[in-house]
Amino acid sequence: MQATTSIKSGITKGVMLIVLFFLVQAALVGYIIYEARSTVVENTRSNTVASSQLERLAVLAQQIRRYEKEYFIYTAIPQKRAGYEREWRDAFSKIETMLESMKTDRDGAFDARDIEQITAWGNAASFYASEMLNIIVTVNERTVAVTSDRETRAYGALASRPGEGQHASAAVSATAPLAAYTAIELNEMIKPGKERFSDELVKGVEAMVALKSDGTLALAREAELKFTQVLVGMVSSAVAGIAIALLLSQRLPMTAIRPIESLSQAAHDMSLGDLSKEFDAGGVVEFEKLVQALNRMRVGHQALVDLLQKR
């Protein structure tokens, strides 16, 4: 039994195929764009946030070291020393706040390994701060001792008179005057703290900034790759769409053309007196009734011819 087909069904299937193709194309492009957004845009955002925080931390680290040096230089000048001590304490408070914020990471800018490094930076900063605070206490104690020593010497000088208090004056002048710590001495005292602060925090921040910058550049290359994939996908789908359209443009008309040609040839033969050939719809549903009518006409003509031949 000959399989039947339908022009309407063929057109519907062709249209559905084209629609399905464009849906698949849209889904593919949408997926690639979504992947690009999730892996590129989001990571770029987090790297930008991380770099901004790291740069602020680097600035604060430079500031606190500068205030430390200025404090050491002006140790012998109480007003300036007190001013730089306040600046140093304020800078360290900001560093603590910044490190705590980075560890909390509400913006999702750091991964687990970054958080471990930030925690290590916090420990280094705390050690440096404890060393510096011990120095501040020591400097304050030395300042009190120097002031007391000067007062004692001044009192001894005033109390001594020619022929009086010779032994007391000699005892005071025999010992060297007590002096404030020099910047060199203080630098030696802070050395363990500042070296750990520099090696772990300062250099660590520099390394992470470079890593985040490289990551951002890599994301730019990845974005370029993703959009290239989108372009290739769109071009490929366009080529496939054209191929499907050409295939349908050939296949769908042939569904109607072949039966029409067959019926036209059979009708032509019948008009010339050849009534032996039956009309065939070629399996096309839309031509079935036409074929039946033509076959009835052929049979009628054949009966008429047979009747005339008998007479």
JSON list of C-alpha atoms in Angstrom, two decimals, residues 34-44:
[
{"chain": "A", "resi": 34, "resn": "TYR", "atom": "CA", "xyz": [24.67, 33.57, 30.20]},
{"chain": "A", "resi": 35, "resn": "GLU", "atom": "CA", "xyz": [27.91, 31.65, 30.65]},
{"chain": "A", "resi": 36, "resn": "ALA", "atom": "CA", "xyz": [29.86, 34.71, 29.54]},
{"chain": "A", "resi": 37, "resn": "ARG", "atom": "CA", "xyz": [28.00, 36.86, 32.04]},
{"chain": "A", "resi": 38, "resn": "SER", "atom": "CA", "xyz": [28.36, 34.44, 34.95]},
{"chain": "A", "resi": 39, "resn": "THR", "atom": "CA", "xyz": [32.02, 33.63, 34.38]},
{"chain": "A", "resi": 40, "resn": "VAL", "atom": "CA", "xyz": [33.29, 36.90, 32.98]},
{"chain": "A", "resi": 41, "resn": "VAL", "atom": "CA", "xyz": [31.14, 39.78, 34.17]},
{"chain": "A", "resi": 42, "resn": "GLU", "atom": "CA", "xyz": [30.74, 38.48, 37.72]},
{"chain": "A", "resi": 43, "resn": "ASN", "atom": "CA", "xyz": [34.42, 37.59, 38.09]},
{"chain": "A", "resi": 44, "resn": "THR", "atom": "CA", "xyz": [35.43, 40.96, 36.67]}
]
